[in-house]
Structures are given as structure tokens and as C-alpha cells.
Amino acid sequence: MANRIVGNVYIVDSALNNLALPWPQGATITSIRAWFLDTTGIARFTDSDTTNAVCLLIANAPAAGTGTTDQANLGGVSFDNLKIPTLTAGTAWIYFK
């Protein structure tokens, strides 16, 4: 799978290291959700400075065979340089308007 936009959701399947997500002009983030396969899952979202996390989602103990989820509600924050330097063992959904 590849990172992609479907409607008003950005689906992220792989980390981008130091590249900013291609972002719809003027879009704001309402929430971020992640699903992790196991307890090694982590999704770190940053602005242009990748050393400081804007949002960090981590795996909790997964239910047998179903994985685990984490989420953050951001309420309409605007980012020009949203980066995802770390995404392991999972997929993230960025909901925007």
C-alpha cells in the first residue's frame, strides 16, 4: 500500500523520514487515528523540525488477533509541513477538513 488521500482522509502506510506530506492547501487536521499490529507500533507526527513530536500515537497491549488503536483529536490544527518520521507496525489515518 502507499500513502494516499481518500476523500477527507489521508491514509499513511509508511514513514516519510524527513519529507512533508503532500497536503491539500488550506486543510486543517481534526483528528489522527492509528492501528498497530502489535506492541512495537508507534506513529510520530512532527512539523518541520522532526526532533519535536506534535503528536505521538503508541500501541497498547493488543487484543489477540486484532491489534490495537490510539487516537488524538486536534480540533482543526493547520500544518504546512506535517511529517511522519516514524511509523512502525501499523497504519495511520489523518482526518482533515
PDB file of N, CA and C in Angstrom:
ATOM      1  N   MET A   1       0.833  -1.180   0.000  1.00  0.00           N
ATOM      2  CA  MET A   1       0.000   0.000   0.000  1.00  0.00           C
ATOM      3  C   MET A   1       0.886   1.254   0.000  1.00  0.00           C
ATOM      4  N   ALA A   2       0.321   2.329  -0.442  1.00  0.00           N
ATOM      5  CA  ALA A   2       1.056   3.587  -0.490  1.00  0.00           C
ATOM      6  C   ALA A   2       0.263   4.657   0.260  1.00  0.00           C
ATOM      7  N   ASN A   3       0.947   5.693   0.698  1.00  0.00           N
ATOM      8  CA  ASN A   3       0.278   6.823   1.333  1.00  0.00           C
ATOM      9  C   ASN A   3      -0.639   7.461   0.295  1.00  0.00           C
ATOM     10  N   ARG A   4      -1.871   7.812   0.727  1.00  0.00           N
ATOM     11  CA  ARG A   4      -2.835   8.333  -0.238  1.00  0.00           C
ATOM     12  C   ARG A   4      -3.946   9.116   0.447  1.00  0.00           C
ATOM     13  N   ILE A   5      -4.626   9.959  -0.335  1.00  0.00           N
ATOM     14  CA  ILE A   5      -5.782  10.712   0.147  1.00  0.00           C
ATOM     15  C   ILE A   5      -7.035  10.065  -0.430  1.00  0.00           C
ATOM     16  N   VAL A   6      -8.008   9.775   0.442  1.00  0.00           N
ATOM     17  CA  VAL A   6      -9.300   9.245   0.030  1.00  0.00           C
ATOM     18  C   VAL A   6     -10.352  10.140   0.674  1.00  0.00           C
ATOM     19  N   GLY A   7     -11.021  10.975  -0.119  1.00  0.00           N
ATOM     20  CA  GLY A   7     -11.986  11.933   0.421  1.00  0.00           C
ATOM     21  C   GLY A   7     -11.278  12.938   1.312  1.00  0.00           C
ATOM     22  N   ASN A   8     -11.682  13.011   2.583  1.00  0.00           N
ATOM     23  CA  ASN A   8     -11.039  13.933   3.513  1.00  0.00           C
ATOM     24  C   ASN A   8     -10.170  13.179   4.532  1.00  0.00           C
ATOM     25  N   VAL A   9      -9.615  12.053   4.099  1.00  0.00           N
ATOM     26  CA  VAL A   9      -8.761  11.242   4.965  1.00  0.00           C
ATOM     27  C   VAL A   9      -7.439  10.973   4.259  1.00  0.00           C
ATOM     28  N   TYR A  10      -6.348  11.220   4.968  1.00  0.00           N
ATOM     29  CA  TYR A  10      -5.022  10.880   4.477  1.00  0.00           C
ATOM     30  C   TYR A  10      -4.658   9.551   5.122  1.00  0.00           C
ATOM     31  N   ILE A  11      -4.456   8.508   4.330  1.00  0.00           N
ATOM     32  CA  ILE A  11      -4.097   7.189   4.836  1.00  0.00           C
ATOM     33  C   ILE A  11      -2.590   7.027   4.672  1.00  0.00           C
ATOM     34  N   VAL A  12      -1.918   6.743   5.785  1.00  0.00           N
ATOM     35  CA  VAL A  12      -0.463   6.661   5.787  1.00  0.00           C
ATOM     36  C   VAL A  12      -0.055   5.242   6.173  1.00  0.00           C
ATOM     37  N   ASP A  13       0.629   4.569   5.248  1.00  0.00           N
ATOM     38  CA  ASP A  13       1.087   3.206   5.480  1.00  0.00           C
ATOM     39  C   ASP A  13       2.589   3.104   5.695  1.00  0.00           C
ATOM     40  N   SER A  14       3.313   4.183   5.418  1.00  0.00           N
ATOM     41  CA  SER A  14       4.760   4.131   5.591  1.00  0.00           C
ATOM     42  C   SER A  14       5.288   5.488   6.017  1.00  0.00           C
ATOM     43  N   ALA A  15       6.367   5.441   6.791  1.00  0.00           N
ATOM     44  CA  ALA A  15       7.001   6.675   7.264  1.00  0.00           C
ATOM     45  C   ALA A  15       7.603   7.432   6.084  1.00  0.00           C
ATOM     46  N   LEU A  16       7.746   8.744   6.256  1.00  0.00           N
ATOM     47  CA  LEU A  16       8.285   9.586   5.184  1.00  0.00           C
ATOM     48  C   LEU A  16       9.659  10.160   5.517  1.00  0.00           C
ATOM     49  N   ASN A  17      10.252   9.697   6.620  1.00  0.00           N
ATOM     50  CA  ASN A  17      11.548  10.191   7.060  1.00  0.00           C
ATOM     51  C   ASN A  17      11.513  11.701   7.214  1.00  0.00           C
ATOM     52  N   ASN A  18      12.165  12.447   6.338  1.00  0.00           N
ATOM     53  CA  ASN A  18      12.219  13.901   6.505  1.00  0.00           C
ATOM     54  C   ASN A  18      11.449  14.634   5.407  1.00  0.00           C
ATOM     55  N   LEU A  19      10.449  13.990   4.807  1.00  0.00           N
ATOM     56  CA  LEU A  19       9.642  14.617   3.762  1.00  0.00           C
ATOM     57  C   LEU A  19       8.276  15.004   4.316  1.00  0.00           C
ATOM     58  N   ALA A  20       7.810  16.179   3.949  1.00  0.00           N
ATOM     59  CA  ALA A  20       6.474  16.615   4.367  1.00  0.00           C
ATOM     60  C   ALA A  20       5.428  15.917   3.504  1.00  0.00           C
ATOM     61  N   LEU A  21       4.294  15.589   4.110  1.00  0.00           N
ATOM     62  CA  LEU A  21       3.182  15.014   3.351  1.00  0.00           C
ATOM     63  C   LEU A  21       2.683  16.020   2.331  1.00  0.00           C
ATOM     64  N   PRO A  22       2.401  15.591   1.105  1.00  0.00           N
ATOM     65  CA  PRO A  22       1.723  16.496   0.172  1.00  0.00           C
ATOM     66  C   PRO A  22       0.342  16.792   0.761  1.00  0.00           C
ATOM     67  N   TRP A  23       0.030  18.043   0.977  1.00  0.00           N
ATOM     68  CA  TRP A  23      -1.143  18.409   1.762  1.00  0.00           C
ATOM     69  C   TRP A  23      -2.064  19.317   0.984  1.00  0.00           C
ATOM     70  N   PRO A  24      -3.379  19.077   1.020  1.00  0.00           N
ATOM     71  CA  PRO A  24      -4.311  19.983   0.342  1.00  0.00           C
ATOM     72  C   PRO A  24      -4.212  21.402   0.936  1.00  0.00           C
ATOM     73  N   GLN A  25      -4.068  22.389   0.092  1.00  0.00           N
ATOM     74  CA  GLN A  25      -3.916  23.769   0.550  1.00  0.00           C
ATOM     75  C   GLN A  25      -5.097  24.199   1.413  1.00  0.00           C
ATOM     76  N   GLY A  26      -4.808  24.747   2.583  1.00  0.00           N
ATOM     77  CA  GLY A  26      -5.832  25.249   3.486  1.00  0.00           C
ATOM     78  C   GLY A  26      -6.489  24.198   4.362  1.00  0.00           C
ATOM     79  N   ALA A  27      -6.119  22.926   4.207  1.00  0.00           N
ATOM     80  CA  ALA A  27      -6.732  21.864   5.018  1.00  0.00           C
ATOM     81  C   ALA A  27      -6.236  21.924   6.456  1.00  0.00           C
ATOM     82  N   THR A  28      -7.120  21.571   7.391  1.00  0.00           N
ATOM     83  CA  THR A  28      -6.759  21.502   8.804  1.00  0.00           C
ATOM     84  C   THR A  28      -7.050  20.096   9.330  1.00  0.00           C
ATOM     85  N   ILE A  29      -6.269  19.674  10.317  1.00  0.00           N
ATOM     86  CA  ILE A  29      -6.408  18.332  10.872  1.00  0.00           C
ATOM     87  C   ILE A  29      -7.403  18.357  12.024  1.00  0.00           C
ATOM     88  N   THR A  30      -8.421  17.513  11.917  1.00  0.00           N
ATOM     89  CA  THR A  30      -9.388  17.398  13.007  1.00  0.00           C
ATOM     90  C   THR A  30      -8.988  16.286  13.975  1.00  0.00           C
ATOM     91  N   SER A  31      -8.486  15.164  13.444  1.00  0.00           N
ATOM     92  CA  SER A  31      -8.038  14.081  14.321  1.00  0.00           C
ATOM     93  C   SER A  31      -7.094  13.147  13.574  1.00  0.00           C
ATOM     94  N   ILE A  32      -6.380  12.355  14.355  1.00  0.00           N
ATOM     95  CA  ILE A  32      -5.469  11.347  13.821  1.00  0.00           C
ATOM     96  C   ILE A  32      -5.769  10.050  14.560  1.00  0.00           C
ATOM     97  N   ARG A  33      -5.806   8.966  13.829  1.00  0.00           N
ATOM     98  CA  ARG A  33      -6.047   7.656  14.443  1.00  0.00           C
ATOM     99  C   ARG A  33      -5.032   6.681  13.860  1.00  0.00           C
ATOM    100  N   ALA A  34      -4.604   5.717  14.652  1.00  0.00           N
ATOM    101  CA  ALA A  34      -3.662   4.719  14.166  1.00  0.00           C
ATOM    102  C   ALA A  34      -4.073   3.336  14.647  1.00  0.00           C
ATOM    103  N   TRP A  35      -3.797   2.344  13.813  1.00  0.00           N
ATOM    104  CA  TRP A  35      -3.981   0.944  14.163  1.00  0.00           C
ATOM    105  C   TRP A  35      -2.614   0.292  14.109  1.00  0.00           C
ATOM    106  N   PHE A  36      -2.293  -0.483  15.143  1.00  0.00           N
ATOM    107  CA  PHE A  36      -0.991  -1.143  15.214  1.00  0.00           C
ATOM    108  C   PHE A  36      -1.166  -2.649  15.314  1.00  0.00           C
ATOM    109  N   LEU A  37      -0.341  -3.368  14.603  1.00  0.00           N
ATOM    110  CA  LEU A  37      -0.375  -4.816  14.581  1.00  0.00           C
ATOM    111  C   LEU A  37       0.002  -5.422  15.933  1.00  0.00           C
ATOM    112  N   ASP A  38       0.986  -4.818  16.600  1.00  0.00           N
ATOM    113  CA  ASP A  38       1.458  -5.367  17.865  1.00  0.00           C
ATOM    114  C   ASP A  38       2.009  -4.238  18.747  1.00  0.00           C
ATOM    115  N   THR A  39       2.636  -4.606  19.854  1.00  0.00           N
ATOM    116  CA  THR A  39       3.090  -3.602  20.829  1.00  0.00           C
ATOM    117  C   THR A  39       4.319  -2.818  20.378  1.00  0.00           C
ATOM    118  N   THR A  40       4.886  -3.120  19.206  1.00  0.00           N
ATOM    119  CA  THR A  40       6.011  -2.334  18.704  1.00  0.00           C
ATOM    120  C   THR A  40       5.533  -1.113  17.914  1.00  0.00           C
ATOM    121  N   GLY A  41       4.226  -0.969  17.738  1.00  0.00           N
ATOM    122  CA  GLY A  41       3.669   0.101  16.906  1.00  0.00           C
ATOM    123  C   GLY A  41       3.859   1.487  17.494  1.00  0.00           C
ATOM    124  N   ILE A  42       4.273   2.408  16.627  1.00  0.00           N
ATOM    125  CA  ILE A  42       4.410   3.817  17.000  1.00  0.00           C
ATOM    126  C   ILE A  42       4.221   4.680  15.755  1.00  0.00           C
ATOM    127  N   ALA A  43       3.556   5.806  15.915  1.00  0.00           N
ATOM    128  CA  ALA A  43       3.400   6.785  14.848  1.00  0.00           C
ATOM    129  C   ALA A  43       3.762   8.144  15.443  1.00  0.00           C
ATOM    130  N   ARG A  44       4.813   8.765  14.904  1.00  0.00           N
ATOM    131  CA  ARG A  44       5.273  10.062  15.404  1.00  0.00           C
ATOM    132  C   ARG A  44       5.064  11.101  14.314  1.00  0.00           C
ATOM    133  N   PHE A  45       4.289  12.133  14.631  1.00  0.00           N
ATOM    134  CA  PHE A  45       3.971  13.222  13.712  1.00  0.00           C
ATOM    135  C   PHE A  45       4.705  14.468  14.171  1.00  0.00           C
ATOM    136  N   THR A  46       5.361  15.149  13.242  1.00  0.00           N
ATOM    137  CA  THR A  46       6.117  16.352  13.577  1.00  0.00           C
ATOM    138  C   THR A  46       5.792  17.461  12.583  1.00  0.00           C
ATOM    139  N   ASP A  47       6.227  18.676  12.934  1.00  0.00           N
ATOM    140  CA  ASP A  47       6.176  19.779  11.979  1.00  0.00           C
ATOM    141  C   ASP A  47       7.528  19.774  11.266  1.00  0.00           C
ATOM    142  N   SER A  48       8.028  20.880  10.805  1.00  0.00           N
ATOM    143  CA  SER A  48       9.262  20.916  10.024  1.00  0.00           C
ATOM    144  C   SER A  48      10.477  20.430  10.807  1.00  0.00           C
ATOM    145  N   ASP A  49      10.483  20.593  12.136  1.00  0.00           N
ATOM    146  CA  ASP A  49      11.582  20.131  12.975  1.00  0.00           C
ATOM    147  C   ASP A  49      11.236  18.732  13.477  1.00  0.00           C
ATOM    148  N   THR A  50      11.826  17.712  12.887  1.00  0.00           N
ATOM    149  CA  THR A  50      11.438  16.335  13.204  1.00  0.00           C
ATOM    150  C   THR A  50      11.922  15.850  14.564  1.00  0.00           C
ATOM    151  N   THR A  51      12.654  16.679  15.302  1.00  0.00           N
ATOM    152  CA  THR A  51      13.099  16.252  16.636  1.00  0.00           C
ATOM    153  C   THR A  51      12.011  16.450  17.682  1.00  0.00           C
ATOM    154  N   ASN A  52      11.005  17.272  17.397  1.00  0.00           N
ATOM    155  CA  ASN A  52       9.929  17.535  18.352  1.00  0.00           C
ATOM    156  C   ASN A  52       8.601  17.018  17.808  1.00  0.00           C
ATOM    157  N   ALA A  53       7.997  16.086  18.528  1.00  0.00           N
ATOM    158  CA  ALA A  53       6.738  15.498  18.086  1.00  0.00           C
ATOM    159  C   ALA A  53       5.563  16.427  18.370  1.00  0.00           C
ATOM    160  N   VAL A  54       4.689  16.583  17.389  1.00  0.00           N
ATOM    161  CA  VAL A  54       3.435  17.311  17.551  1.00  0.00           C
ATOM    162  C   VAL A  54       2.393  16.357  18.117  1.00  0.00           C
ATOM    163  N   CYS A  55       2.457  15.106  17.675  1.00  0.00           N
ATOM    164  CA  CYS A  55       1.525  14.072  18.118  1.00  0.00           C
ATOM    165  C   CYS A  55       2.266  12.737  18.096  1.00  0.00           C
ATOM    166  N   LEU A  56       2.085  11.956  19.153  1.00  0.00           N
ATOM    167  CA  LEU A  56       2.721  10.646  19.260  1.00  0.00           C
ATOM    168  C   LEU A  56       1.651   9.627  19.613  1.00  0.00           C
ATOM    169  N   LEU A  57       1.451   8.660  18.720  1.00  0.00           N
ATOM    170  CA  LEU A  57       0.494   7.585  18.967  1.00  0.00           C
ATOM    171  C   LEU A  57       1.284   6.301  19.162  1.00  0.00           C
ATOM    172  N   ILE A  58       0.933   5.535  20.209  1.00  0.00           N
ATOM    173  CA  ILE A  58       1.670   4.312  20.502  1.00  0.00           C
ATOM    174  C   ILE A  58       0.711   3.154  20.736  1.00  0.00           C
ATOM    175  N   ALA A  59       1.231   1.958  20.545  1.00  0.00           N
ATOM    176  CA  ALA A  59       0.433   0.747  20.743  1.00  0.00           C
ATOM    177  C   ALA A  59       0.346   0.411  22.222  1.00  0.00           C
ATOM    178  N   ASN A  60      -0.825  -0.019  22.633  1.00  0.00           N
ATOM    179  CA  ASN A  60      -1.019  -0.608  23.944  1.00  0.00           C
ATOM    180  C   ASN A  60      -1.036  -2.114  23.741  1.00  0.00           C
ATOM    181  N   ALA A  61      -1.253  -2.882  24.777  1.00  0.00           N
ATOM    182  CA  ALA A  61      -1.307  -4.336  24.625  1.00  0.00           C
ATOM    183  C   ALA A  61      -2.443  -4.699  23.671  1.00  0.00           C
ATOM    184  N   PRO A  62      -2.130  -5.344  22.544  1.00  0.00           N
ATOM    185  CA  PRO A  62      -3.176  -5.663  21.570  1.00  0.00           C
ATOM    186  C   PRO A  62      -4.048  -6.833  22.023  1.00  0.00           C
ATOM    187  N   ALA A  63      -5.286  -6.797  21.584  1.00  0.00           N
ATOM    188  CA  ALA A  63      -6.180  -7.933  21.786  1.00  0.00           C
ATOM    189  C   ALA A  63      -5.732  -9.045  20.838  1.00  0.00           C
ATOM    190  N   ALA A  64      -5.882 -10.258  21.246  1.00  0.00           N
ATOM    191  CA  ALA A  64      -5.426 -11.391  20.431  1.00  0.00           C
ATOM    192  C   ALA A  64      -6.006 -11.339  19.024  1.00  0.00           C
ATOM    193  N   GLY A  65      -5.124 -11.262  18.018  1.00  0.00           N
ATOM    194  CA  GLY A  65      -5.544 -11.304  16.625  1.00  0.00           C
ATOM    195  C   GLY A  65      -6.168 -10.033  16.079  1.00  0.00           C
ATOM    196  N   THR A  66      -6.312  -8.961  16.886  1.00  0.00           N
ATOM    197  CA  THR A  66      -6.983  -7.767  16.383  1.00  0.00           C
ATOM    198  C   THR A  66      -6.115  -6.518  16.377  1.00  0.00           C
ATOM    199  N   GLY A  67      -4.988  -6.529  17.047  1.00  0.00           N
ATOM    200  CA  GLY A  67      -4.153  -5.337  17.109  1.00  0.00           C
ATOM    201  C   GLY A  67      -4.687  -4.345  18.121  1.00  0.00           C
ATOM    202  N   THR A  68      -4.210  -3.111  18.028  1.00  0.00           N
ATOM    203  CA  THR A  68      -4.591  -2.068  18.979  1.00  0.00           C
ATOM    204  C   THR A  68      -4.682  -0.725  18.264  1.00  0.00           C
ATOM    205  N   THR A  69      -5.386   0.224  18.852  1.00  0.00           N
ATOM    206  CA  THR A  69      -5.535   1.545  18.247  1.00  0.00           C
ATOM    207  C   THR A  69      -5.179   2.632  19.241  1.00  0.00           C
ATOM    208  N   ASP A  70      -4.880   3.814  18.726  1.00  0.00           N
ATOM    209  CA  ASP A  70      -4.677   5.012  19.522  1.00  0.00           C
ATOM    210  C   ASP A  70      -5.167   6.172  18.673  1.00  0.00           C
ATOM    211  N   GLN A  71      -5.563   7.279  19.311  1.00  0.00           N
ATOM    212  CA  GLN A  71      -6.054   8.421  18.544  1.00  0.00           C
ATOM    213  C   GLN A  71      -5.784   9.729  19.262  1.00  0.00           C
ATOM    214  N   ALA A  72      -5.795  10.819  18.489  1.00  0.00           N
ATOM    215  CA  ALA A  72      -5.645  12.170  19.027  1.00  0.00           C
ATOM    216  C   ALA A  72      -6.634  13.067  18.314  1.00  0.00           C
ATOM    217  N   ASN A  73      -7.360  13.872  19.069  1.00  0.00           N
ATOM    218  CA  ASN A  73      -8.286  14.846  18.494  1.00  0.00           C
ATOM    219  C   ASN A  73      -7.620  16.214  18.541  1.00  0.00           C
ATOM    220  N   LEU A  74      -7.388  16.799  17.367  1.00  0.00           N
ATOM    221  CA  LEU A  74      -6.655  18.058  17.288  1.00  0.00           C
ATOM    222  C   LEU A  74      -7.554  19.262  17.056  1.00  0.00           C
ATOM    223  N   GLY A  75      -8.803  19.051  16.702  1.00  0.00           N
ATOM    224  CA  GLY A  75      -9.771  20.129  16.618  1.00  0.00           C
ATOM    225  C   GLY A  75      -9.570  21.161  15.536  1.00  0.00           C
ATOM    226  N   GLY A  76      -8.861  20.853  14.464  1.00  0.00           N
ATOM    227  CA  GLY A  76      -8.725  21.799  13.363  1.00  0.00           C
ATOM    228  C   GLY A  76      -7.404  22.542  13.330  1.00  0.00           C
ATOM    229  N   VAL A  77      -6.308  21.878  13.664  1.00  0.00           N
ATOM    230  CA  VAL A  77      -4.978  22.486  13.646  1.00  0.00           C
ATOM    231  C   VAL A  77      -4.456  22.493  12.212  1.00  0.00           C
ATOM    232  N   SER A  78      -3.813  23.588  11.835  1.00  0.00           N
ATOM    233  CA  SER A  78      -3.259  23.723  10.491  1.00  0.00           C
ATOM    234  C   SER A  78      -1.762  23.414  10.511  1.00  0.00           C
ATOM    235  N   PHE A  79      -1.309  22.596   9.564  1.00  0.00           N
ATOM    236  CA  PHE A  79       0.107  22.281   9.429  1.00  0.00           C
ATOM    237  C   PHE A  79       0.521  22.475   7.989  1.00  0.00           C
ATOM    238  N   ASP A  80       1.622  23.184   7.783  1.00  0.00           N
ATOM    239  CA  ASP A  80       2.150  23.345   6.435  1.00  0.00           C
ATOM    240  C   ASP A  80       3.190  22.280   6.116  1.00  0.00           C
ATOM    241  N   ASN A  81       3.854  21.763   7.144  1.00  0.00           N
ATOM    242  CA  ASN A  81       4.954  20.828   6.937  1.00  0.00           C
ATOM    243  C   ASN A  81       4.794  19.573   7.786  1.00  0.00           C
ATOM    244  N   LEU A  82       3.635  18.940   7.772  1.00  0.00           N
ATOM    245  CA  LEU A  82       3.415  17.751   8.576  1.00  0.00           C
ATOM    246  C   LEU A  82       4.287  16.614   8.060  1.00  0.00           C
ATOM    247  N   LYS A  83       5.080  16.048   8.964  1.00  0.00           N
ATOM    248  CA  LYS A  83       5.971  14.939   8.621  1.00  0.00           C
ATOM    249  C   LYS A  83       5.680  13.757   9.527  1.00  0.00           C
ATOM    250  N   ILE A  84       5.981  12.581   9.024  1.00  0.00           N
ATOM    251  CA  ILE A  84       5.827  11.354   9.807  1.00  0.00           C
ATOM    252  C   ILE A  84       7.155  10.598   9.726  1.00  0.00           C
ATOM    253  N   PRO A  85       8.102  10.979  10.593  1.00  0.00           N
ATOM    254  CA  PRO A  85       9.411  10.324  10.538  1.00  0.00           C
ATOM    255  C   PRO A  85       9.405   8.892  11.058  1.00  0.00           C
ATOM    256  N   THR A  86       8.387   8.524  11.848  1.00  0.00           N
ATOM    257  CA  THR A  86       8.321   7.168  12.390  1.00  0.00           C
ATOM    258  C   THR A  86       6.907   6.622  12.265  1.00  0.00           C
ATOM    259  N   LEU A  87       6.776   5.473  11.620  1.00  0.00           N
ATOM    260  CA  LEU A  87       5.519   4.726  11.582  1.00  0.00           C
ATOM    261  C   LEU A  87       5.891   3.256  11.473  1.00  0.00           C
ATOM    262  N   THR A  88       5.672   2.514  12.561  1.00  0.00           N
ATOM    263  CA  THR A  88       6.036   1.102  12.560  1.00  0.00           C
ATOM    264  C   THR A  88       4.832   0.247  12.932  1.00  0.00           C
ATOM    265  N   ALA A  89       4.765  -0.905  12.316  1.00  0.00           N
ATOM    266  CA  ALA A  89       3.770  -1.943  12.631  1.00  0.00           C
ATOM    267  C   ALA A  89       2.336  -1.437  12.588  1.00  0.00           C
ATOM    268  N   GLY A  90       2.017  -0.556  11.621  1.00  0.00           N
ATOM    269  CA  GLY A  90       0.639  -0.087  11.577  1.00  0.00           C
ATOM    270  C   GLY A  90       0.327   0.861  10.440  1.00  0.00           C
ATOM    271  N   THR A  91      -0.864   1.439  10.530  1.00  0.00           N
ATOM    272  CA  THR A  91      -1.389   2.398   9.561  1.00  0.00           C
ATOM    273  C   THR A  91      -2.008   3.564  10.323  1.00  0.00           C
ATOM    274  N   ALA A  92      -1.852   4.763   9.785  1.00  0.00           N
ATOM    275  CA  ALA A  92      -2.443   5.947  10.409  1.00  0.00           C
ATOM    276  C   ALA A  92      -3.436   6.589   9.453  1.00  0.00           C
ATOM    277  N   TRP A  93      -4.484   7.179  10.025  1.00  0.00           N
ATOM    278  CA  TRP A  93      -5.492   7.922   9.271  1.00  0.00           C
ATOM    279  C   TRP A  93      -5.515   9.336   9.808  1.00  0.00           C
ATOM    280  N   ILE A  94      -5.305  10.313   8.927  1.00  0.00           N
ATOM    281  CA  ILE A  94      -5.342  11.730   9.308  1.00  0.00           C
ATOM    282  C   ILE A  94      -6.625  12.298   8.719  1.00  0.00           C
ATOM    283  N   TYR A  95      -7.523  12.727   9.586  1.00  0.00           N
ATOM    284  CA  TYR A  95      -8.812  13.280   9.146  1.00  0.00           C
ATOM    285  C   TYR A  95      -8.681  14.795   9.062  1.00  0.00           C
ATOM    286  N   PHE A  96      -9.026  15.350   7.906  1.00  0.00           N
ATOM    287  CA  PHE A  96      -8.908  16.796   7.725  1.00  0.00           C
ATOM    288  C   PHE A  96     -10.187  17.377   7.145  1.00  0.00           C
ATOM    289  N   LYS A  97     -10.273  18.716   7.261  1.00  0.00           N
ATOM    290  CA  LYS A  97     -11.405  19.419   6.640  1.00  0.00           C
ATOM    291  C   LYS A  97     -10.901  20.636   5.923  1.00  0.00           C
TER     292      LYS A  97
END
